[in-house]
PDB file of C-alpha atoms in Angstrom:
ATOM      1  CA  MET M1124      58.265  43.926  59.763  1.00 50.00           C
ATOM      2  CA  ASN M1125      55.234  45.892  60.972  1.00 72.00           C
ATOM      3  CA  ASN M1126      55.395  49.486  59.744  1.00 85.00           C
ATOM      4  CA  SER M1127      51.888  50.494  60.785  1.00 90.00           C
ATOM      5  CA  VAL M1128      53.399  52.769  63.464  1.00 93.00           C
ATOM      6  CA  ILE M1129      56.623  54.700  62.868  1.00 91.00           C
ATOM      7  CA  ILE M1130      58.175  57.192  65.284  1.00 90.00           C
ATOM      8  CA  LYS M1131      60.276  59.991  63.792  1.00 86.00           C
ATOM      9  CA  GLY M1132      62.307  62.411  65.873  1.00 79.00           C
ATOM     10  CA  HIS M1133      62.355  66.180  65.499  1.00 66.00           C
ATOM     11  CA  LYS M1134      64.491  68.779  67.232  1.00 60.00           C
ATOM     12  CA  SER M1135      61.729  69.538  69.705  1.00 60.00           C
ATOM     13  CA  GLY M1136      59.596  66.394  69.716  1.00 77.00           C
ATOM     14  CA  ILE M1137      58.367  63.401  67.739  1.00 86.00           C
ATOM     15  CA  ALA M1138      56.072  62.660  64.812  1.00 87.00           C
ATOM     16  CA  VAL M1139      54.096  59.418  64.811  1.00 91.00           C
ATOM     17  CA  LEU M1140      53.305  58.019  61.330  1.00 92.00           C
ATOM     18  CA  LEU M1141      50.156  55.884  61.406  1.00 93.00           C
ATOM     19  CA  ASP M1142      48.795  53.434  58.850  1.00 93.00           C
ATOM     20  CA  ALA M1143      45.840  55.054  57.087  1.00 91.00           C
ATOM     21  CA  ASP M1144      43.857  51.855  56.392  1.00 92.00           C
ATOM     22  CA  MET M1145      44.357  49.583  59.392  1.00 93.00           C
ATOM     23  CA  ASP M1146      41.428  48.959  61.738  1.00 94.00           C
ATOM     24  CA  PHE M1147      41.710  51.444  64.611  1.00 94.00           C
ATOM     25  CA  SER M1148      41.515  48.771  67.322  1.00 93.00           C
ATOM     26  CA  GLU M1149      44.406  46.869  65.770  1.00 94.00           C
ATOM     27  CA  LEU M1150      46.310  50.108  65.246  1.00 94.00           C
ATOM     28  CA  LYS M1151      45.983  50.942  68.956  1.00 95.00           C
ATOM     29  CA  GLU M1152      47.516  47.584  69.855  1.00 94.00           C
ATOM     30  CA  ASN M1153      50.436  48.295  67.530  1.00 94.00           C
ATOM     31  CA  ILE M1154      50.882  51.792  69.018  1.00 94.00           C
ATOM     32  CA  ALA M1155      51.003  50.299  72.514  1.00 94.00           C
ATOM     33  CA  LYS M1156      53.647  47.767  71.467  1.00 93.00           C
ATOM     34  CA  LYS M1157      55.709  50.327  69.564  1.00 92.00           C
ATOM     35  CA  PHE M1158      55.901  52.760  72.485  1.00 92.00           C
ATOM     36  CA  SER M1159      56.439  49.979  75.001  1.00 92.00           C
ATOM     37  CA  ASP M1160      59.364  48.647  72.961  1.00 90.00           C
ATOM     38  CA  SER M1161      60.743  52.197  72.507  1.00 87.00           C
ATOM     39  CA  ALA M1162      60.175  53.391  76.094  1.00 86.00           C
ATOM     40  CA  LYS M1163      63.796  53.044  77.180  1.00 84.00           C
ATOM     41  CA  PHE M1164      65.078  54.840  74.096  1.00 82.00           C
ATOM     42  CA  LEU M1165      62.526  57.670  74.354  1.00 80.00           C
ATOM     43  CA  GLY M1166      63.204  58.244  78.063  1.00 81.00           C
ATOM     44  CA  ASP M1167      61.101  60.582  80.210  1.00 79.00           C
ATOM     45  CA  ALA M1168      61.500  63.795  78.222  1.00 76.00           C
ATOM     46  CA  LYS M1169      58.825  66.464  77.786  1.00 75.00           C
ATOM     47  CA  MET M1170      57.932  66.558  74.102  1.00 78.00           C
ATOM     48  CA  ALA M1171      55.576  67.951  71.508  1.00 81.00           C
ATOM     49  CA  ILE M1172      53.971  65.336  69.266  1.00 86.00           C
ATOM     50  CA  SER M1173      52.278  65.229  65.874  1.00 86.00           C
ATOM     51  CA  PHE M1174      50.327  62.481  64.104  1.00 88.00           C
ATOM     52  CA  GLU M1175      50.792  61.896  60.383  1.00 88.00           C
ATOM     53  CA  GLY M1176      49.469  59.576  57.707  1.00 89.00           C
ATOM     54  CA  ARG M1177      45.997  59.181  59.167  1.00 90.00           C
ATOM     55  CA  LYS M1178      43.188  61.609  59.955  1.00 87.00           C
ATOM     56  CA  LEU M1179      42.264  61.355  63.637  1.00 88.00           C
ATOM     57  CA  ASN M1180      39.245  62.791  65.401  1.00 87.00           C
ATOM     58  CA  ASP M1181      39.565  64.232  68.906  1.00 82.00           C
ATOM     59  CA  ASN M1182      38.465  61.021  70.647  1.00 89.00           C
ATOM     60  CA  GLU M1183      40.916  58.883  68.690  1.00 92.00           C
ATOM     61  CA  GLN M1184      43.702  61.330  69.425  1.00 90.00           C
ATOM     62  CA  ARG M1185      42.924  61.227  73.143  1.00 89.00           C
ATOM     63  CA  GLU M1186      42.893  57.418  73.114  1.00 93.00           C
ATOM     64  CA  ILE M1187      46.312  57.349  71.482  1.00 94.00           C
ATOM     65  CA  LEU M1188      47.723  59.845  73.981  1.00 92.00           C
ATOM     66  CA  ASP M1189      46.434  57.651  76.829  1.00 92.00           C
ATOM     67  CA  ILE M1190      48.102  54.626  75.237  1.00 94.00           C
ATOM     68  CA  ILE M1191      51.400  56.502  74.933  1.00 93.00           C
ATOM     69  CA  ALA M1192      51.203  57.564  78.584  1.00 91.00           C
ATOM     70  CA  GLU M1193      50.497  53.982  79.695  1.00 92.00           C
ATOM     71  CA  ASN M1194      53.304  52.448  77.656  1.00 93.00           C
ATOM     72  CA  SER M1195      56.121  54.977  78.018  1.00 91.00           C
ATOM     73  CA  ASN M1196      57.497  57.640  80.319  1.00 88.00           C
ATOM     74  CA  LEU M1197      57.040  60.451  77.812  1.00 84.00           C
ATOM     75  CA  HIS M1198      55.321  63.652  78.895  1.00 81.00           C
ATOM     76  CA  VAL M1199      53.395  64.980  75.882  1.00 82.00           C
ATOM     77  CA  VAL M1200      53.077  68.727  76.473  1.00 75.00           C
ATOM     78  CA  CYS M1201      51.255  69.601  73.258  1.00 76.00           C
ATOM     79  CA  VAL M1202      49.946  68.100  70.024  1.00 76.00           C
ATOM     80  CA  ILE M1203      50.819  69.793  66.746  1.00 73.00           C
ATOM     81  CA  GLU M1204      48.574  69.453  63.726  1.00 65.00           C
ATOM     82  CA  ASN M1205      50.258  68.482  60.460  1.00 59.00           C
ATOM     83  CA  ASP M1206      51.486  71.678  58.845  1.00 53.00           C
ATOM     84  CA  PRO M1207      54.153  72.678  56.300  1.00 53.00           C
ATOM     85  CA  GLU M1208      55.781  74.812  59.002  1.00 57.00           C
ATOM     86  CA  LYS M1209      55.651  71.989  61.539  1.00 51.00           C
ATOM     87  CA  GLU M1210      59.303  72.232  62.590  1.00 52.00           C
ATOM     88  CA  ALA M1211      58.920  75.869  63.607  1.00 59.00           C
ATOM     89  CA  LEU M1212      55.581  75.160  65.276  1.00 58.00           C
ATOM     90  CA  PHE M1213      57.127  72.300  67.230  1.00 53.00           C
ATOM     91  CA  LYS M1214      59.776  74.533  68.731  1.00 56.00           C
ATOM     92  CA  ARG M1215      57.515  77.515  69.406  1.00 63.00           C
ATOM     93  CA  SER M1216      54.812  75.430  71.061  1.00 60.00           C
ATOM     94  CA  LEU M1217      57.241  73.385  73.106  1.00 54.00           C
ATOM     95  CA  ASP M1218      59.192  76.412  74.324  1.00 59.00           C
ATOM     96  CA  GLN M1219      55.992  78.120  75.397  1.00 61.00           C
ATOM     97  CA  LYS M1220      54.694  75.057  77.228  1.00 56.00           C
ATOM     98  CA  LEU M1221      58.006  74.345  78.929  1.00 53.00           C
ATOM     99  CA  LEU M1222      58.132  77.944  80.119  1.00 56.00           C
ATOM    100  CA  GLU M1223      54.728  77.430  81.722  1.00 53.00           C
ATOM    101  CA  LEU M1224      55.806  74.133  83.277  1.00 49.00           C
ATOM    102  CA  ASN M1225      59.183  75.352  84.535  1.00 50.00           C
ATOM    103  CA  ASN M1226      58.593  78.992  85.413  1.00 49.00           C
ATOM    104  CA  THR M1227      59.786  78.353  88.973  1.00 48.00           C
ATOM    105  CA  THR M1228      63.082  76.770  88.006  1.00 52.00           C
ATOM    106  CA  GLY M1229      66.431  78.480  87.714  1.00 59.00           C
ATOM    107  CA  GLN M1230      69.503  78.139  85.556  1.00 81.00           C
ATOM    108  CA  PHE M1231      73.244  78.182  86.203  1.00 84.00           C
ATOM    109  CA  TYR M1232      76.154  80.267  84.934  1.00 87.00           C
ATOM    110  CA  LYS M1233      79.653  79.062  85.755  1.00 87.00           C
ATOM    111  CA  GLY M1234      82.487  81.577  85.638  1.00 89.00           C
ATOM    112  CA  ASN M1235      83.470  85.050  86.793  1.00 93.00           C
ATOM    113  CA  LEU M1236      81.822  88.102  85.252  1.00 93.00           C
ATOM    114  CA  ARG M1237      84.307  90.840  84.457  1.00 93.00           C
ATOM    115  CA  SER M1238      83.783  94.578  84.029  1.00 91.00           C
ATOM    116  CA  GLY M1239      81.595  95.314  81.009  1.00 90.00           C
ATOM    117  CA  GLN M1240      79.938  91.888  80.924  1.00 92.00           C
ATOM    118  CA  VAL M1241      76.138  91.698  81.250  1.00 91.00           C
ATOM    119  CA  LEU M1242      74.286  88.472  82.061  1.00 92.00           C
ATOM    120  CA  GLU M1243      70.530  88.560  81.379  1.00 90.00           C
ATOM    121  CA  THR M1244      68.073  85.717  81.973  1.00 87.00           C
ATOM    122  CA  GLU M1245      64.343  85.048  81.803  1.00 83.00           C
ATOM    123  CA  THR M1246      64.454  82.858  84.933  1.00 84.00           C
ATOM    124  CA  SER M1247      66.220  82.833  88.278  1.00 88.00           C
ATOM    125  CA  ILE M1248      69.989  82.536  87.937  1.00 89.00           C
ATOM    126  CA  ILE M1249      72.704  80.955  90.064  1.00 88.00           C
ATOM    127  CA  VAL M1250      76.160  82.330  89.279  1.00 91.00           C
ATOM    128  CA  ILE M1251      78.961  79.984  90.288  1.00 89.00           C
ATOM    129  CA  GLY M1252      81.719  82.576  90.472  1.00 91.00           C
ATOM    130  CA  ASP M1253      82.242  86.286  91.152  1.00 94.00           C
ATOM    131  CA  VAL M1254      80.423  89.303  89.755  1.00 95.00           C
ATOM    132  CA  ASN M1255      83.177  91.904  89.632  1.00 95.00           C
ATOM    133  CA  PRO M1256      82.796  95.723  89.662  1.00 93.00           C
ATOM    134  CA  GLY M1257      81.461  96.922  86.303  1.00 93.00           C
ATOM    135  CA  ALA M1258      79.655  93.630  85.585  1.00 94.00           C
ATOM    136  CA  SER M1259      75.869  93.308  85.674  1.00 94.00           C
ATOM    137  CA  VAL M1260      73.328  90.532  86.241  1.00 95.00           C
ATOM    138  CA  VAL M1261      69.693  91.063  85.236  1.00 94.00           C
ATOM    139  CA  SER M1262      67.038  88.445  85.996  1.00 92.00           C
ATOM    140  CA  LYS M1263      63.250  88.315  85.898  1.00 89.00           C
ATOM    141  CA  GLY M1264      63.554  85.997  88.895  1.00 89.00           C
ATOM    142  CA  ASN M1265      66.033  85.675  91.756  1.00 92.00           C
ATOM    143  CA  ILE M1266      69.809  86.081  91.657  1.00 93.00           C
ATOM    144  CA  ILE M1267      72.159  83.873  93.674  1.00 91.00           C
ATOM    145  CA  VAL M1268      75.918  84.396  93.502  1.00 93.00           C
ATOM    146  CA  LEU M1269      78.119  81.648  94.891  1.00 91.00           C
ATOM    147  CA  GLY M1270      81.025  84.035  95.177  1.00 91.00           C
ATOM    148  CA  SER M1271      81.597  87.785  95.565  1.00 93.00           C
ATOM    149  CA  LEU M1272      78.972  90.180  94.271  1.00 95.00           C
ATOM    150  CA  LYS M1273      80.587  93.578  93.697  1.00 93.00           C
ATOM    151  CA  GLY M1274      78.918  94.621  90.448  1.00 95.00           C
ATOM    152  CA  THR M1275      75.335  95.641  89.676  1.00 95.00           C
ATOM    153  CA  VAL M1276      72.316  93.363  90.037  1.00 96.00           C
ATOM    154  CA  PHE M1277      68.676  93.703  88.996  1.00 96.00           C
ATOM    155  CA  ALA M1278      66.346  90.954  90.242  1.00 95.00           C
ATOM    156  CA  GLY M1279      62.625  90.786  89.530  1.00 93.00           C
ATOM    157  CA  ALA M1280      63.203  92.728  86.339  1.00 91.00           C
ATOM    158  CA  THR M1281      59.527  92.609  85.341  1.00 89.00           C
ATOM    159  CA  GLY M1282      58.483  94.275  88.580  1.00 89.00           C
ATOM    160  CA  ASN M1283      58.475  91.219  90.845  1.00 89.00           C
ATOM    161  CA  GLU M1284      59.102  92.606  94.315  1.00 88.00           C
ATOM    162  CA  ASN M1285      59.100  89.094  95.813  1.00 89.00           C
ATOM    163  CA  ALA M1286      62.445  88.379  94.137  1.00 92.00           C
ATOM    164  CA  PHE M1287      65.662  88.351  96.139  1.00 93.00           C
ATOM    165  CA  VAL M1288      69.437  88.581  95.734  1.00 94.00           C
ATOM    166  CA  LEU M1289      71.750  86.284  97.678  1.00 93.00           C
ATOM    167  CA  ALA M1290      75.542  86.128  97.647  1.00 93.00           C
ATOM    168  CA  LEU M1291      78.339  84.638  99.717  1.00 91.00           C
ATOM    169  CA  ASP M1292      79.956  88.093  99.744  1.00 91.00           C
ATOM    170  CA  LEU M1293      77.294  90.726  99.089  1.00 92.00           C
ATOM    171  CA  HIS M1294      78.760  94.176  98.296  1.00 90.00           C
ATOM    172  CA  PRO M1295      77.107  95.336  95.034  1.00 92.00           C
ATOM    173  CA  VAL M1296      77.664  98.801  93.624  1.00 92.00           C
ATOM    174  CA  GLN M1297      73.913  98.950  93.003  1.00 93.00           C
ATOM    175  CA  ILE M1298      71.129  96.533  93.738  1.00 94.00           C
ATOM    176  CA  ARG M1299      67.632  96.706  92.280  1.00 95.00           C
ATOM    177  CA  ILE M1300      64.680  94.479  93.045  1.00 94.00           C
ATOM    178  CA  GLY M1301      61.495  95.225  91.114  1.00 92.00           C
ATOM    179  CA  ASP M1302      61.239  99.013  91.108  1.00 91.00           C
ATOM    180  CA  ILE M1303      63.277  99.572  94.292  1.00 92.00           C
ATOM    181  CA  ILE M1304      66.924 100.634  93.972  1.00 93.00           C
ATOM    182  CA  ALA M1305      69.647 100.791  96.617  1.00 89.00           C
ATOM    183  CA  ARG M1306      73.342 101.612  96.467  1.00 84.00           C
ATOM    184  CA  SER M1307      76.189 100.472  98.652  1.00 72.00           C
ATOM    185  CA  PRO M1308      77.844 103.137 100.805  1.00 65.00           C
ATOM    186  CA  ASP M1309      80.868 104.828  99.260  1.00 58.00           C
ATOM    187  CA  GLU M1310      82.942 103.860 102.274  1.00 57.00           C
ATOM    188  CA  PRO M1311      82.368 100.208 103.167  1.00 55.00           C
ATOM    189  CA  LEU M1312      82.416  99.208 106.806  1.00 53.00           C
ATOM    190  CA  LYS M1313      85.899  98.224 107.924  1.00 55.00           C
ATOM    191  CA  GLU M1314      86.580  94.681 109.086  1.00 54.00           C
ATOM    192  CA  GLU M1315      83.057  93.618 108.252  1.00 61.00           C
ATOM    193  CA  LYS M1316      82.542  89.905 108.742  1.00 65.00           C
ATOM    194  CA  LYS M1317      82.271  87.996 105.475  1.00 73.00           C
ATOM    195  CA  GLU M1318      79.107  85.899 105.428  1.00 81.00           C
ATOM    196  CA  ALA M1319      76.343  84.955 103.053  1.00 88.00           C
ATOM    197  CA  LYS M1320      73.635  87.611 102.904  1.00 90.00           C
ATOM    198  CA  ILE M1321      70.276  88.030 101.246  1.00 92.00           C
ATOM    199  CA  ALA M1322      68.648  91.218  99.950  1.00 92.00           C
ATOM    200  CA  PHE M1323      64.865  91.473  99.756  1.00 92.00           C
ATOM    201  CA  ILE M1324      62.068  94.035  99.757  1.00 91.00           C
ATOM    202  CA  GLU M1325      59.988  94.743 102.819  1.00 87.00           C
ATOM    203  CA  ASP M1326      57.713  97.754 103.347  1.00 85.00           C
ATOM    204  CA  GLY M1327      59.000  99.345 100.156  1.00 88.00           C
ATOM    205  CA  ASN M1328      62.680  99.179 101.132  1.00 90.00           C
ATOM    206  CA  ILE M1329      65.545  96.831 100.355  1.00 91.00           C
ATOM    207  CA  TYR M1330      66.894  95.053 103.424  1.00 89.00           C
ATOM    208  CA  ILE M1331      70.074  92.985 103.633  1.00 89.00           C
ATOM    209  CA  GLU M1332      70.373  90.299 106.284  1.00 87.00           C
ATOM    210  CA  PRO M1333      72.639  87.327 107.012  1.00 88.00           C
ATOM    211  CA  VAL M1334      71.443  84.017 105.628  1.00 83.00           C
ATOM    212  CA  ASN M1335      70.282  81.516 108.226  1.00 73.00           C
ATOM    213  CA  ARG M1336      68.628  78.107 108.090  1.00 67.00           C
ATOM    214  CA  LYS M1337      65.130  79.580 108.144  1.00 67.00           C
ATOM    215  CA  VAL M1338      65.932  81.834 105.174  1.00 63.00           C
ATOM    216  CA  LEU M1339      67.313  78.893 103.206  1.00 64.00           C
ATOM    217  CA  SER M1340      64.213  76.801 103.861  1.00 63.00           C
ATOM    218  CA  ASP M1341      62.003  79.623 102.558  1.00 63.00           C
ATOM    219  CA  ILE M1342      63.936  80.126  99.316  1.00 60.00           C
ATOM    220  CA  THR M1343      62.064  79.294  96.108  1.00 58.00           C
ATOM    221  CA  LEU M1344      63.752  79.701  92.710  1.00 52.00           C
TER     222      LEU M1344
END
C-alpha cells in the first residue's frame, strides 16, 4: 500500500501528508493518482488545505495545487502553513475567504417571527414565514419576506442604501434602509389590495411599489 500521500480531513478543510524523502516527480504522480481516486469522495467543496511531512517551496506548492485542480473538483480557497493552532487557522481563513467569495449570496430562515424576536444576519435574508408586530429583522443586505411583514425591518445595516425590502404583504411598523427611516401610517388604507411590494431608496427617500417582472429581473441578493 502506497502511503506517500495521505489526505486527512479537518472541520474546515484537508491536510495532505507527503513523503519527505520521495523524489518530487514521483511524488507528483502519486498526488495526481490519490486525488483522482478520491475525487468522488471529496466532491466539489470549497476548502482550505495544508501540506505536512515535507517542506515545500512556493513553486512546488503551486505545482501540487495545479495537480489537485486537474485531478479533482475541489476549490482550494487558501493554503495554511503548518502551525500548532492549525485547526483555528483553518476555520478563520476559510470563513474569511468564503465571505469574500459569497458576499452576494443570501440565506434562509423558515418560520414565523413573533413579538420580541430579533433576526440578525450578515448577508441578505429570505424569511419563509411572517414577521409579526414586535418582531425585528436586521440585515447588512436585502430582506425578503415570503409572508406578511408587520414588524420592524432594517436592511443595509452597514449603510448600504442600495439594499431593498420585499414582502408578499408589506405593512411594517418601521422600515429602515441604510440611514433612511420610514414609518407606516397609524391608520392603514382600508381595503388595500394585497400584493407583493418592494421598498427601496431613491433621491434620499424610501419608496414602496408593487413588484413586477422588471423588478424581479433586477433583484440581486
